[in-house]
Amino acid sequence: MKPKDIVLDFYKSDVLLDRKTVSELLHPEVTIDWNTSKGFIQMDFNDILSLTDELAKAYVRSKIRISHILQEKNLVSLRFSHFVKTIENPREEMLMGNFFVIWEVKDDKLFKGYQMSHFS
């Protein structure tokens, strides 16, 4: 499987709300360095799964709209907007934020991520 396809599988609709699927796509030694509008966060496998659990509690839908994707060897860069639907208002799609991420793929899994985001 191509690195680009692995990354695209991670960002399919509702995957970020599904702990089982997320865990299958992550390398056991995964890390992500994330620069948010509120500061720097470094996450590992368990942190990412905890975030998935939190997203699943708050949102009924998760949709990623990708504007750019590039692959060079085992590195994949992605620019996207993340939209969600809340439990309180499942009919209204809300922009969560805009993201740019570079993923290194190793052993057909997401291994190292470098992400920047701006939340709405």
C-alpha positions as a Python dict, from the first residue, in 0.01 Angstrom:
ca = {
    (1, 'M'): (0, 0, 0),
    (2, 'K'): (129, 347, -88),
    (3, 'P'): (200, 592, 198),
    (4, 'K'): (-49, 837, 44),
    (5, 'D'): (-326, 574, 60),
    (6, 'I'): (-249, 495, 425),
    (7, 'V'): (-276, 864, 515),
    (8, 'L'): (-598, 901, 316),
    (9, 'D'): (-748, 603, 505),
    (10, 'F'): (-679, 787, 832),
    (11, 'Y'): (-864, 1097, 714),
    (12, 'K'): (-1175, 928, 570),
    (13, 'S'): (-1510, 1043, 710),
    (14, 'D'): (-1569, 937, 1072),
    (15, 'V'): (-1241, 742, 1108),
    (16, 'L'): (-1115, 992, 1368),
    (17, 'L'): (-1416, 891, 1582),
    (18, 'D'): (-1341, 517, 1563),
    (19, 'R'): (-1081, 397, 1814),
    (20, 'K'): (-1039, 53, 1654),
    (21, 'T'): (-969, 188, 1304),
    (22, 'V'): (-738, 461, 1432),
    (23, 'S'): (-536, 210, 1635),
    (24, 'E'): (-496, -13, 1328),
    (25, 'L'): (-354, 275, 1122),
    (26, 'L'): (-102, 392, 1385),
    (27, 'H'): (248, 251, 1431),
    (28, 'P'): (294, 135, 1795),
    (29, 'E'): (573, 395, 1835),
    (30, 'V'): (378, 679, 1668),
    (31, 'T'): (438, 1037, 1777),
    (32, 'I'): (290, 1363, 1658),
    (33, 'D'): (436, 1706, 1726),
    (34, 'W'): (142, 1944, 1706),
    (35, 'N'): (162, 2324, 1702),
    (36, 'T'): (-185, 2455, 1783),
    (37, 'S'): (-314, 2809, 1811),
    (38, 'K'): (-284, 2755, 2189),
    (39, 'G'): (65, 2606, 2202),
    (40, 'F'): (272, 2292, 2141),
    (41, 'I'): (149, 1937, 2211),
    (42, 'Q'): (341, 1613, 2168),
    (43, 'M'): (129, 1299, 2152),
    (44, 'D'): (202, 926, 2142),
    (45, 'F'): (-12, 623, 2055),
    (46, 'N'): (-219, 633, 2376),
    (47, 'D'): (-266, 1012, 2360),
    (48, 'I'): (-400, 987, 2005),
    (49, 'L'): (-644, 712, 2107),
    (50, 'S'): (-757, 925, 2403),
    (51, 'L'): (-819, 1215, 2165),
    (52, 'T'): (-1021, 981, 1942),
    (53, 'D'): (-1232, 880, 2243),
    (54, 'E'): (-1294, 1246, 2333),
    (55, 'L'): (-1393, 1333, 1976),
    (56, 'A'): (-1632, 1037, 1967),
    (57, 'K'): (-1802, 1159, 2286),
    (58, 'A'): (-1858, 1511, 2151),
    (59, 'Y'): (-1932, 1457, 1782),
    (60, 'V'): (-2162, 1233, 1578),
    (61, 'R'): (-1984, 1299, 1245),
    (62, 'S'): (-1634, 1394, 1139),
    (63, 'K'): (-1547, 1496, 786),
    (64, 'I'): (-1214, 1599, 639),
    (65, 'R'): (-1200, 1817, 329),
    (66, 'I'): (-855, 1787, 172),
    (67, 'S'): (-730, 2072, -44),
    (68, 'H'): (-370, 1952, -101),
    (69, 'I'): (-186, 1621, -72),
    (70, 'L'): (172, 1546, -176),
    (71, 'Q'): (385, 1235, -138),
    (72, 'E'): (762, 1208, -153),
    (73, 'K'): (887, 856, -79),
    (74, 'N'): (747, 770, 267),
    (75, 'L'): (645, 1129, 355),
    (76, 'V'): (293, 1258, 292),
    (77, 'S'): (191, 1624, 333),
    (78, 'L'): (-173, 1714, 370),
    (79, 'R'): (-364, 2041, 398),
    (80, 'F'): (-723, 2001, 514),
    (81, 'S'): (-1021, 2143, 697),
    (82, 'H'): (-1193, 1936, 966),
    (83, 'F'): (-1571, 1962, 995),
    (84, 'V'): (-1784, 1803, 1267),
    (85, 'K'): (-2147, 1762, 1366),
    (86, 'T'): (-2221, 1787, 1737),
    (87, 'I'): (-2448, 1563, 1939),
    (88, 'E'): (-2655, 1869, 2031),
    (89, 'N'): (-2701, 1980, 1669),
    (90, 'P'): (-2639, 1686, 1432),
    (91, 'R'): (-2785, 1867, 1129),
    (92, 'E'): (-2535, 2153, 1130),
    (93, 'E'): (-2182, 2101, 1004),
    (94, 'M'): (-1928, 2311, 1193),
    (95, 'L'): (-1568, 2391, 1098),
    (96, 'M'): (-1343, 2268, 1377),
    (97, 'G'): (-1021, 2399, 1225),
    (98, 'N'): (-770, 2413, 943),
    (99, 'F'): (-469, 2183, 946),
    (100, 'F'): (-139, 2113, 777),
    (101, 'V'): (36, 1785, 856),
    (102, 'I'): (338, 1591, 736),
    (103, 'W'): (326, 1217, 809),
    (104, 'E'): (615, 974, 789),
    (105, 'V'): (487, 625, 710),
    (106, 'K'): (679, 323, 841),
    (107, 'D'): (576, -43, 813),
    (108, 'D'): (252, 70, 640),
    (109, 'K'): (149, 269, 950),
    (110, 'L'): (149, 636, 1052),
    (111, 'F'): (479, 677, 1236),
    (112, 'K'): (584, 1041, 1283),
    (113, 'G'): (354, 1337, 1239),
    (114, 'Y'): (426, 1710, 1233),
    (115, 'Q'): (107, 1914, 1245),
    (116, 'M'): (1, 2277, 1261),
    (117, 'S'): (-356, 2390, 1315),
    (118, 'H'): (-573, 2693, 1353),
    (119, 'F'): (-906, 2640, 1525),
    (120, 'S'): (-1219, 2831, 1441),
}
